[in-house]
Coordinates of C-alpha atoms in Angstrom, one line a residue:
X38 CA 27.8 58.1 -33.7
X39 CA 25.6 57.1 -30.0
X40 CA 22.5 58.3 -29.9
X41 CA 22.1 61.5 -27.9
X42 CA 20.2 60.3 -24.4
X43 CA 19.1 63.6 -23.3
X44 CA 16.2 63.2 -24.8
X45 CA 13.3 65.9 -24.0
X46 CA 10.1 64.0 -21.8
X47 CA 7.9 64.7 -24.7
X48 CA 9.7 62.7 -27.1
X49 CA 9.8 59.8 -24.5
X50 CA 6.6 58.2 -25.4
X51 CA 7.3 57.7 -29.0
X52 CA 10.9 56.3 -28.6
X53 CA 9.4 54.1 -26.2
X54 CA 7.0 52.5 -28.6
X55 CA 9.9 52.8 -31.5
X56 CA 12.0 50.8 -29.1
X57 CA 9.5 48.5 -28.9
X58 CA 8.6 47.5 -32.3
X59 CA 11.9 46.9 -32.7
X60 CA 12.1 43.5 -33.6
X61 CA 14.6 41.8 -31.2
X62 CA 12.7 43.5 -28.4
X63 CA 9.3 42.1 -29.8
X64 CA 11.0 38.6 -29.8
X65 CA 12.3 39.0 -26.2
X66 CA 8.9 39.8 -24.4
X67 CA 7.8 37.5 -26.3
X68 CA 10.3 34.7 -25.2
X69 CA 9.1 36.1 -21.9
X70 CA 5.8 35.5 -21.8
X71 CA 6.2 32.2 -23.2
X72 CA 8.1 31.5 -20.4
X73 CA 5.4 31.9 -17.9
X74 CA 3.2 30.8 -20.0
X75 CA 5.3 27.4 -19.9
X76 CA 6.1 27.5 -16.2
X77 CA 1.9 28.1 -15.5
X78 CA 1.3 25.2 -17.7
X79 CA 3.9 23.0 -16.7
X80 CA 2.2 24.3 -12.7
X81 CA -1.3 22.7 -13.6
X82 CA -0.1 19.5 -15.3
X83 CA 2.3 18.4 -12.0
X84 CA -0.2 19.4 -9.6
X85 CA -3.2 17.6 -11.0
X86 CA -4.5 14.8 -8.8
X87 CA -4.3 13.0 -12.0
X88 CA -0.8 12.8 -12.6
X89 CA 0.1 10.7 -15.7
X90 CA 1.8 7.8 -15.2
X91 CA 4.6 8.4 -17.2
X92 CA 6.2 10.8 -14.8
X93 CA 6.3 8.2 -12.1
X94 CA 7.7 5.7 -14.9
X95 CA 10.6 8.7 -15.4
X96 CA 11.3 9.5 -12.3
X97 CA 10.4 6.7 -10.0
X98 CA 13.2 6.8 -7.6
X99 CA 14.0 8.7 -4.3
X100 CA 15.1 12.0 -6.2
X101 CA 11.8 12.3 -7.5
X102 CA 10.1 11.6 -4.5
X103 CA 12.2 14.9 -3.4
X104 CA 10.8 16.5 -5.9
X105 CA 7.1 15.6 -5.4
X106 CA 7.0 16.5 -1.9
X107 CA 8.5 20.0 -2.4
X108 CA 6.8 20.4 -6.2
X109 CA 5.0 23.8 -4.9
X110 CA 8.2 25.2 -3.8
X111 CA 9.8 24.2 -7.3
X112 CA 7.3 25.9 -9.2
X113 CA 7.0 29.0 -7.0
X114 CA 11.0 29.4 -7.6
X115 CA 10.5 28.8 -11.4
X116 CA 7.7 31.6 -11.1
X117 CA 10.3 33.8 -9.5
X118 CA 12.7 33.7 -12.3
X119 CA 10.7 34.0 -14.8
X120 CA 9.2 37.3 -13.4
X121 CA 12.7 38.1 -12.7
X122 CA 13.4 38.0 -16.1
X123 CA 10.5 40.4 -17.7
X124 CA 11.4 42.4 -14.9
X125 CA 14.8 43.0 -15.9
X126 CA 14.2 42.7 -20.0
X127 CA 11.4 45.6 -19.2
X128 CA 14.2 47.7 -17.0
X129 CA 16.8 47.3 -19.5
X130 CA 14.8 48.0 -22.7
X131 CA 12.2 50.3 -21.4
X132 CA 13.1 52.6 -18.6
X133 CA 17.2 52.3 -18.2
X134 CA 18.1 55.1 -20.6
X135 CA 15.7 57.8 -19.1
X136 CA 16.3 60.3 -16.2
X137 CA 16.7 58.4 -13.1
X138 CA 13.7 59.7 -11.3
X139 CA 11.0 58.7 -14.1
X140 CA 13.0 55.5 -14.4
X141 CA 12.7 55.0 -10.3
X142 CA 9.2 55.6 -10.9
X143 CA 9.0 53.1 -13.8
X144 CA 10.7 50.5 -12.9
X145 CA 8.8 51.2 -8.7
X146 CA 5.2 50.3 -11.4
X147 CA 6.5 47.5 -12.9
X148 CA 8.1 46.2 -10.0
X149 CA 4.3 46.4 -8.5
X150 CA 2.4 45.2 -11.2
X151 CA 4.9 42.0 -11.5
X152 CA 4.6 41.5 -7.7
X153 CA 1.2 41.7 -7.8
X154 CA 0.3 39.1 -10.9
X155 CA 3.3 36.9 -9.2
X156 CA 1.4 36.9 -6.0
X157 CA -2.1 35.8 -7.6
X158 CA -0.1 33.2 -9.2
X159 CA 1.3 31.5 -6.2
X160 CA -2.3 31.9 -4.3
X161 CA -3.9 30.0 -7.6
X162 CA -1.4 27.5 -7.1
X163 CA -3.1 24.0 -6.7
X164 CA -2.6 22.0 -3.7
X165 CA 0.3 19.5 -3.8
X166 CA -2.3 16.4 -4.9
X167 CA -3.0 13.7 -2.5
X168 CA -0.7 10.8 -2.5
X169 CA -3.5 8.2 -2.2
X170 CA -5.4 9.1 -5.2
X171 CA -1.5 8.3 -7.1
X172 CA -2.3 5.0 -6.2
X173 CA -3.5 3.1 -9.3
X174 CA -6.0 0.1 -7.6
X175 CA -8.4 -0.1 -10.5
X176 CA -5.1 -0.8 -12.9
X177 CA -3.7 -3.4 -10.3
X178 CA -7.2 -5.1 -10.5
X179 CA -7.4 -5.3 -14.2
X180 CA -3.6 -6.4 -14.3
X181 CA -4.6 -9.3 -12.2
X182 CA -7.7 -10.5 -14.5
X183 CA -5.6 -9.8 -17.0
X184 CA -2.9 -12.2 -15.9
X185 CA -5.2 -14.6 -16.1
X186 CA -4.4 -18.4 -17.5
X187 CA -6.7 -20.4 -19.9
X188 CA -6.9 -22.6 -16.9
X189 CA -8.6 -19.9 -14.7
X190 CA -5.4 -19.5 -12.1
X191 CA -3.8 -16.3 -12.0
X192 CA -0.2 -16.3 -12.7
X193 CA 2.8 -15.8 -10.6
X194 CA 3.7 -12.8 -12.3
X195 CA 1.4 -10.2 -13.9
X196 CA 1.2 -10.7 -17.8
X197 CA 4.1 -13.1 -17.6
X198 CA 2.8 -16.6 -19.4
X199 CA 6.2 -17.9 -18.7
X200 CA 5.5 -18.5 -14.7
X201 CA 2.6 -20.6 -13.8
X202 CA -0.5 -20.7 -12.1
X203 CA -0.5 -21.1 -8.2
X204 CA -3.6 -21.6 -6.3
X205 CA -1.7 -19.5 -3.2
X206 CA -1.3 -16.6 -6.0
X207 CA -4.6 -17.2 -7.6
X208 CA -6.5 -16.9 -3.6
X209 CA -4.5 -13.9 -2.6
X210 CA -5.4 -11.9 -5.8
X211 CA -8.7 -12.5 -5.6
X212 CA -8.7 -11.2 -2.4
X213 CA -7.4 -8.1 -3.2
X214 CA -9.9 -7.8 -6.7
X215 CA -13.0 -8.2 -4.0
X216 CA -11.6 -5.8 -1.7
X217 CA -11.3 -3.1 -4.3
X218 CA -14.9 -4.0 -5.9
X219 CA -13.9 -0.9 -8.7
X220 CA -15.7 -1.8 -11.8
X221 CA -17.0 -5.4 -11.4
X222 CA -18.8 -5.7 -14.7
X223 CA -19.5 -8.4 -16.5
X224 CA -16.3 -9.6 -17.5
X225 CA -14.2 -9.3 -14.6
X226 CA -17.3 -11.2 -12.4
X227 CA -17.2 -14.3 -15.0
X228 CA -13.0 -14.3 -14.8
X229 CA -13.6 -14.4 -11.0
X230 CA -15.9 -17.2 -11.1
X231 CA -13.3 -19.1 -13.4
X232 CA -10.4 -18.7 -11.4
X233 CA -12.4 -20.0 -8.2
X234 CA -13.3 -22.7 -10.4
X235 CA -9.6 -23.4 -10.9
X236 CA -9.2 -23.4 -7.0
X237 CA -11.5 -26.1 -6.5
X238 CA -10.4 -28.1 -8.9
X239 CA -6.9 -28.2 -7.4
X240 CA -7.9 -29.1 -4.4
X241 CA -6.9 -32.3 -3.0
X242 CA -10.0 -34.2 -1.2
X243 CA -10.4 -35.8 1.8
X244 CA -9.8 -39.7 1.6
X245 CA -9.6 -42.3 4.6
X246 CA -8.4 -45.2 1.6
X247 CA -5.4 -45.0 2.2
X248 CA -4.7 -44.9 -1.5
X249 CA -3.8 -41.0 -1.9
X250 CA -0.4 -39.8 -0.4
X251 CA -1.8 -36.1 -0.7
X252 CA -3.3 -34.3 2.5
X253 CA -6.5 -32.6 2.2
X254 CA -6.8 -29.4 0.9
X255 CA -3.9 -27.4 -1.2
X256 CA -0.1 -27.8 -1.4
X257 CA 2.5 -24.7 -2.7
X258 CA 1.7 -26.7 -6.0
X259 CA -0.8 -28.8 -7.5
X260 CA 1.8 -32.1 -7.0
X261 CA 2.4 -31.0 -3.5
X262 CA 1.6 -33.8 -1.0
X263 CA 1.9 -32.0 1.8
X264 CA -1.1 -29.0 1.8
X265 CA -0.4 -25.5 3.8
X266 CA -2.5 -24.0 6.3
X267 CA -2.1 -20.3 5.2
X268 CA -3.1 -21.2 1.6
X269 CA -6.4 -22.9 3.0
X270 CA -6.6 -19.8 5.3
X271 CA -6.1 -17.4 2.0
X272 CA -8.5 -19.6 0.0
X273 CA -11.3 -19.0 2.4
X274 CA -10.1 -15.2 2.9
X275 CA -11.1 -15.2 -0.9
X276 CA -14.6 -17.4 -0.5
X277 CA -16.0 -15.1 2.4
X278 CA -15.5 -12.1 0.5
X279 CA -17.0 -13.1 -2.6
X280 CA -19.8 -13.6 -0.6
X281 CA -20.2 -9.7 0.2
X282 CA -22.8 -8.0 -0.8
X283 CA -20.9 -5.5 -2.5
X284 CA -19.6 -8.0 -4.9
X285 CA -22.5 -9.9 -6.5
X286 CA -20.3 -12.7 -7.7
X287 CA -23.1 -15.5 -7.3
X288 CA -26.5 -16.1 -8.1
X289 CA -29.0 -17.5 -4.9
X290 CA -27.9 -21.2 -6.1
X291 CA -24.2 -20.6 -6.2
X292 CA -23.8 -19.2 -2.7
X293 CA -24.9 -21.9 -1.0
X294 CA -22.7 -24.1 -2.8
X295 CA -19.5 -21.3 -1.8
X296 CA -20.7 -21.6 2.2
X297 CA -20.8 -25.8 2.1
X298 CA -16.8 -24.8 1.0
X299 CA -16.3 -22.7 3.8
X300 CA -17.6 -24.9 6.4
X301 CA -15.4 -27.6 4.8
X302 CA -12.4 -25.7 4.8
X303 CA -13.0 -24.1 8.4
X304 CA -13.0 -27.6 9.4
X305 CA -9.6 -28.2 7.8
X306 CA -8.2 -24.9 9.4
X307 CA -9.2 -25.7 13.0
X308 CA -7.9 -29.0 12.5
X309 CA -4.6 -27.6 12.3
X310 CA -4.7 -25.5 15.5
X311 CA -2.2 -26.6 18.2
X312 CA -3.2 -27.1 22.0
X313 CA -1.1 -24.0 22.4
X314 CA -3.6 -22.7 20.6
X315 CA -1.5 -21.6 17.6
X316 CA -1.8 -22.7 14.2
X317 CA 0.9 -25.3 12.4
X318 CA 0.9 -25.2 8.8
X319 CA 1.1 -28.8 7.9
X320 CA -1.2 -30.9 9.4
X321 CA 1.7 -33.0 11.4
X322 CA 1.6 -32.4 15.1
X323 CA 5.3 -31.6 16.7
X324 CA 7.8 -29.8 19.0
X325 CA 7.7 -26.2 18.0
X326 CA 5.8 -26.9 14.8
X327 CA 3.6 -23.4 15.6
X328 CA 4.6 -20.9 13.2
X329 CA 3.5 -16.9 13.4
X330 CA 2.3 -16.3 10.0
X331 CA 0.4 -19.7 9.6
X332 CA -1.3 -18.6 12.7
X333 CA -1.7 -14.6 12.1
X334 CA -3.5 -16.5 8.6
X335 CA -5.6 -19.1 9.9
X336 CA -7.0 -16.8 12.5
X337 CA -8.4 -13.6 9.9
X338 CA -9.8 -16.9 8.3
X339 CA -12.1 -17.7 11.4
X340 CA -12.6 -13.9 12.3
X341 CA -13.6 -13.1 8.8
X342 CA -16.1 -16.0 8.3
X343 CA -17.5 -14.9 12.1
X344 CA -17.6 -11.0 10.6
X345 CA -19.9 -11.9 7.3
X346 CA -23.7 -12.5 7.8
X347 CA -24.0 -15.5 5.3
X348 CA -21.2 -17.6 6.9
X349 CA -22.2 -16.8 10.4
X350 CA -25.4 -18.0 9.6
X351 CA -24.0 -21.2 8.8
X352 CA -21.5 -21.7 11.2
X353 CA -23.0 -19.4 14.3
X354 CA -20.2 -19.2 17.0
X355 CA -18.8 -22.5 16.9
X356 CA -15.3 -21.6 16.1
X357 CA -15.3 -19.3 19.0
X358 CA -13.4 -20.9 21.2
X359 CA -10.6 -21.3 18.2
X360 CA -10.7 -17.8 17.9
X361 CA -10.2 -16.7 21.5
X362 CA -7.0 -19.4 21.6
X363 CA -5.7 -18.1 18.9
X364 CA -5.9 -14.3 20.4
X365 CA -3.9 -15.8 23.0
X366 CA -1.2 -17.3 21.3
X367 CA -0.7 -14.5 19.4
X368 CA -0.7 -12.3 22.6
X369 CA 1.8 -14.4 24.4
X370 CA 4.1 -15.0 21.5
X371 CA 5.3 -11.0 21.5
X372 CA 9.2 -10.8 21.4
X373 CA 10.9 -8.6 23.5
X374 CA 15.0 -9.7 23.5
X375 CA 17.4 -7.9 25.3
X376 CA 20.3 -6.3 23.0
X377 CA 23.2 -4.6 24.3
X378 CA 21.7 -4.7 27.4
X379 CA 18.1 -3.0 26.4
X380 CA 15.1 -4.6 26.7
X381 CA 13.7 -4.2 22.7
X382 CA 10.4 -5.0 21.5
X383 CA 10.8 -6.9 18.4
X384 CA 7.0 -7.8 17.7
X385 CA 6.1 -10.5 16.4
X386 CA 8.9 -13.0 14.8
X387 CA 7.9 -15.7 12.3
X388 CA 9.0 -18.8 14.6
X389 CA 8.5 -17.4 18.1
X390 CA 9.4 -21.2 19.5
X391 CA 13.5 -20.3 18.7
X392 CA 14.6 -17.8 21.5
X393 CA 17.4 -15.5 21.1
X394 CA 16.0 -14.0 17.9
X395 CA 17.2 -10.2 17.4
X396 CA 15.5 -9.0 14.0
X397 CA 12.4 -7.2 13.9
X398 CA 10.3 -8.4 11.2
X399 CA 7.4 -5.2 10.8
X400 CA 5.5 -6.4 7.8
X401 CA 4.2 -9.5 10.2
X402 CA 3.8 -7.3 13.3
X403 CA 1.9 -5.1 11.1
X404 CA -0.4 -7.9 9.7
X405 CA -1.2 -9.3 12.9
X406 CA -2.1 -6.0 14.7
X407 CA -4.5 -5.4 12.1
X408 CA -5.9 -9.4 12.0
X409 CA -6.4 -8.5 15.7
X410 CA -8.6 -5.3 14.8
X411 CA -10.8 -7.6 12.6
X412 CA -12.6 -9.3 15.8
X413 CA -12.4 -6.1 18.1
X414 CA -16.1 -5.1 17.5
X415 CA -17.6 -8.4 17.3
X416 CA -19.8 -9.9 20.2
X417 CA -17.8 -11.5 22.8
X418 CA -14.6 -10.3 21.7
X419 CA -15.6 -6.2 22.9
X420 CA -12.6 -7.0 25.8
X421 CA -10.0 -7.2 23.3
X422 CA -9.5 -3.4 22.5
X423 CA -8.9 -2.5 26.5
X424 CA -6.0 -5.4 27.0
X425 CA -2.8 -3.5 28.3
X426 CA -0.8 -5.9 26.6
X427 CA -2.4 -5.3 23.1
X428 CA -2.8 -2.0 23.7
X429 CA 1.4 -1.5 24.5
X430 CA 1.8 -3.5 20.9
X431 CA -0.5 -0.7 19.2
X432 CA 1.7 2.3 20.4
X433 CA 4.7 0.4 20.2
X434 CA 3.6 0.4 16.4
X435 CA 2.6 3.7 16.2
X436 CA 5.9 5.4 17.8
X437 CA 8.1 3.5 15.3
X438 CA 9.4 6.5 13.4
X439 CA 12.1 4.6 11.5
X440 CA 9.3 3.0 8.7
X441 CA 9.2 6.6 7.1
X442 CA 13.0 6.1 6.6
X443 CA 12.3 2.4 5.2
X444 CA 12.9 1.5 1.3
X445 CA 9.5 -0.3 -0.1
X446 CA 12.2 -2.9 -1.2
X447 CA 13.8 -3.1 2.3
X448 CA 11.8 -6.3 3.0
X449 CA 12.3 -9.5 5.5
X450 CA 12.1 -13.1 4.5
X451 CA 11.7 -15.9 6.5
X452 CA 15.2 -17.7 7.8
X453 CA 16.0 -20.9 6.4
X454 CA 16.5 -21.9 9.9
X455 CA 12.2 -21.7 10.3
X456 CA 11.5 -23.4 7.2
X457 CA 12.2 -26.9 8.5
X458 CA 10.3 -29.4 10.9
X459 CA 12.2 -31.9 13.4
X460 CA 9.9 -34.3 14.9
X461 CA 9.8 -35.8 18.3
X462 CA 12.6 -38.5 17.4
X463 CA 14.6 -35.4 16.3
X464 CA 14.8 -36.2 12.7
X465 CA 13.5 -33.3 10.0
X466 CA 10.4 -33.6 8.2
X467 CA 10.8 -34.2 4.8
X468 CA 9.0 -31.0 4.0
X469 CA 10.2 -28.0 3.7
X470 CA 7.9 -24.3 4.0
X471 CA 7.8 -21.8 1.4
X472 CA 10.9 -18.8 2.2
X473 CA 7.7 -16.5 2.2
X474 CA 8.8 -12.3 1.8
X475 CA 7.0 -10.3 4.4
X476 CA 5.5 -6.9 2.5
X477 CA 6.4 -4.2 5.4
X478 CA 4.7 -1.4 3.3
X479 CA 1.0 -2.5 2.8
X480 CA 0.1 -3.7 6.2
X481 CA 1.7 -0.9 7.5
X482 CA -0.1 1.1 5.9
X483 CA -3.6 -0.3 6.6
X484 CA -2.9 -0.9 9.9
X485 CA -2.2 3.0 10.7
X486 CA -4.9 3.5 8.9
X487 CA -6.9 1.5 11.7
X488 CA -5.0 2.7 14.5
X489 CA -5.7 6.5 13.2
X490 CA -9.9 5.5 13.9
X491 CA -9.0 3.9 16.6
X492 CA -11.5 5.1 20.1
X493 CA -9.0 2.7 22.5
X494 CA -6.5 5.0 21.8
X495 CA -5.6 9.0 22.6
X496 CA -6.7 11.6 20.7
X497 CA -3.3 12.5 20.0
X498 CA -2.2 8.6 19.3
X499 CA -4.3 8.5 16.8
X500 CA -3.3 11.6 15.5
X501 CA 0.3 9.9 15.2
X502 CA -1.1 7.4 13.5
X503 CA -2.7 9.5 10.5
X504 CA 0.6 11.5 10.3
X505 CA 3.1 8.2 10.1
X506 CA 0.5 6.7 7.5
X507 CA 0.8 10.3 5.6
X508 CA 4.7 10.3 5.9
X509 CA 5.1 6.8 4.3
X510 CA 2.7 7.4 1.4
X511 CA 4.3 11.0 0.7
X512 CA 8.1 9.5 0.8
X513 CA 7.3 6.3 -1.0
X514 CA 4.2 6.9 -3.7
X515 CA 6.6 6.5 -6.6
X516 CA 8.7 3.8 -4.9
X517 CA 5.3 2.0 -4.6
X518 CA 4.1 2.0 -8.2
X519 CA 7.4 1.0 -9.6
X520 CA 7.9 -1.8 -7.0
X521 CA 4.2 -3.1 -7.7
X522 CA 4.4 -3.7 -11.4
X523 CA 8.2 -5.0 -11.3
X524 CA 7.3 -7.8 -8.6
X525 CA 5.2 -11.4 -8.2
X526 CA 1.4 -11.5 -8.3
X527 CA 1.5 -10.9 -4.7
X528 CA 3.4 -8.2 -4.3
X529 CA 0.9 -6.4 -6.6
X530 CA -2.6 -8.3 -4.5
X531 CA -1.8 -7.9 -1.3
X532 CA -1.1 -3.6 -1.7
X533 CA -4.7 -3.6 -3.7
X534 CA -6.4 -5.3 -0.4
X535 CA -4.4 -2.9 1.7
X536 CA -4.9 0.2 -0.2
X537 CA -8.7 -0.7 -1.0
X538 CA -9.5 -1.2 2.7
X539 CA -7.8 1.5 4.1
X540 CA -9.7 3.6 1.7
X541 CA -13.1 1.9 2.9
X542 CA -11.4 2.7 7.1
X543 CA -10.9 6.5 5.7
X544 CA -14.6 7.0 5.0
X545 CA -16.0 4.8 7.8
X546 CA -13.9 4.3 10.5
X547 CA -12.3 1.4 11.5
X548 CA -14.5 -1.6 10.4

């Protein structure tokens, strides 16, 4: 027989609370409250700044970048239905079988009191967390001394004993352990001083015997006659900034020892600068030898040992001259092509001698805009930030809207094409350059990061500079990590420099 549901006000109270005792009802509130109990917890864990790498290892692709960026929105919706649901279980349990005007009333107080604890909820809601502090730096650094060899290099591939050391490798991650400076204990300051050891004992010397086929300084390899400019140039990159203060890698007897290096090597670099005043990078002297990246290289070499104290005491402003060449070259060497009939900045191109060029490579433009900003505040070099030609290149840079549409894979290599040498008597070197990958993402990165601290440029420029910097890192945090740890040695160094400098431009302006 159904229960009779006219049932008199006074008895409503107690067939209320008989209702719920009743165990299926006791087990659906409490389903309920689990629910957004779950949904609050699952809030705080996703929002943390500190979110665990694991979720990045399960989700590190573009869907999940989609879901980071609109994670607040996720949960808020999540919230909804699960207040939704009490709502309803409350209604249909509670307050559907009584007169329609108490139940109005009911359900009007629930409805409130849900609203109401639903609206604290979202205001309690963390802020989405900042993409930067995703970035793991002090876990690339340790990765890098980790990876490295009994022989003090650092391998080609982090924790991989199956590729070999490479003093090119071995220089560029040490540039990028100095520039984070994040926990230099002990440990990590005596792996340091081994794998410089390691670099100095692969280098070849200087010898006017005649009895050594092997030029002076270091080659892609260790049985490389031939040595390379940039890995000379990355080598001393790595010398000046163990020298920082910051770092206190050597003792008052071992710096010395590091600047008599320098000043060696400086000589090598300069010795490879062209009367065009670009750099080649083999010591060989030629028709359209010059090459972009050998030069963007060599030059942060002399800017860098003219921006630390200890070097410039040593070396004063002898390699001006060098420097203000080099400026030029790069300056000069800009591509614009017209395609289709439209006049297109391209930036800067790897081998800006061979005309008719229609790619755009933006991890070198990138890299040489912010070389460039290196010498911008130093002595004799203040003219730099008001060029009309550098600044065009700047917000050229900064106006480029499709790199927050670019994969962190989506990256240029050098054509074969550029990789070669043909001498005067048009026959090719017998030497071929490394089919170096250009990182887009990193010196993108840092060099918006510059251009956002910028005072050459507008208020609002460098407002378009912060948010293009932002709207990277957002879209590609996750890309970023999983690209990092599946890649060569430096892949993973040269975001650690980028990241840890920007950080250091964030606090402090543009250094």
């Amino acid at each position: 027989m159904a229960e009779n549901l006219n049932i008199p006000p006074s008895r409503f109270n107690a067939l209320s609370l008989r209702r719920l005792a009743e165990r299926k009802n006791i087990e659906r509130i409490f389903g309920a409250t689990a629910a957004i109990l779950a949904t609050n917890a699952v809030k705080y864990l996703l929002s943390l700044n500190l979110v665990s790498g694991w979720f990045f290892y399960v989700f590190g692709l573009p869907p999940s970048t989609y879901f980071y960026n609109n994670l607040r929105y996720i949960i808020i919706a999540i919230l909804l239905a699960g207040y939704s649901l009490v709502f309803y279980l409350l209604h249909k349990r509670l307050t559907a079988s009584v007169a329609r005007q108490r139940r109005i009333f009911y359900d009007a107080v629930t409805a409130v009191g849900l609203l109401v604890i639903f609206a604290l909820n979202v205001h309690f809601l963390p802020h989405q967390p900042d993409a930067r502090a995703l970035i793991p730096t002090k876990d690339w650094s340790d990765t890098i001394i980790a990876s490295q060899a009994s022989d003090g290099g650092i391998l080609e591939k982090a924790r991989d004993p199956s590729y070999p050391t490479q003093v090119w490798t071995t220089a560029q991650a040490l540039v990028g352990v100095l520039a984070d400076r994040a926990d230099l204990n002990e440990p990590k300051v005596a792996a340091i001083k081994k794998a410089f050891g390691y670099i100095e004992s692969a280098r070849h010397p200087n010898t006017n015997d005649g009895k050594t086929e092997f030029d002076e300084g270091w080659g892609l390899f260790e049985k490389s006659q031939r040595s390379t400019t940039e890995i000379v140039g990355w080598v001393t990159l790595a010398n000046i900034a163990s020298l920082e203060p910051e770092t206190r890698i050597w003792n008052s007897t071992e710096s010395p020892v590091v600047v008599k290096h320098l000043q060696r090597d400086l000589k090598l670099i300069v010795a490879r600068q062209d009367d065009t005043g670009g750099w080649r990078p083999i010591k060989e002297s030629g028709r359209d030898f010059t090459r972009t990246y050998s030069t963007a290289i060599a030059l942060w070499s002399l800017i860098e040992a003219r921006r630390s104290k200890l070097v410039h005491e040593a070396i004063g402003n002898s390699y001006d001259a060098n420097i203000s060449k080099g400026i030029d070259w790069v300056l000069k060497s800009y591509a614009r092509e017209t395609i289709d009939g439209t006049v297109q900045n391209l930036g800067w191109v790897p081998n800006p001698n061979r005309r008719g060029q229609r790619e755009r490579f933006d991890g070198l433009t990138a890299q040489v805009l912010y070389i460039l900003s290196r010498v911008e505040d130093q002595p004799g070099f203040e003219n730099l930030k008001n060029d009309e030609a550098y600044l065009a290149h700047k917000r050229t840079f900064i106006t480029d809207s499709d790199l927050a549409k670019r994969f962190v894979y989506s990256n240029d290599r050098i054509h074969d094409f550029d990789l070669s040498f043909i001498g005067g008597d048009n026959t090719r070197l017998d030497f071929v350059l490394e089919g170096s990958t250009l990182l887009w993402f990193p010196w993108s990165y840092i060099e918006l990061a510059s251009l956002s601290n910028d005072p050459s440029l507008t208020p609002q420029e460098r407002s378009a500079a912060a948010v293009l910097r932002k709207e990277i890192l957002d879209s590609k945090v996750d890309d970023i990590n999983k690209f990092v740890q599946a890649e060569f040695m430096y892949v993973l160094a040269e975001h650690l420099y980028c990241f840890s400098m920007s950080k250091k431009q964030g606090q402090s302006g543009n250094q």
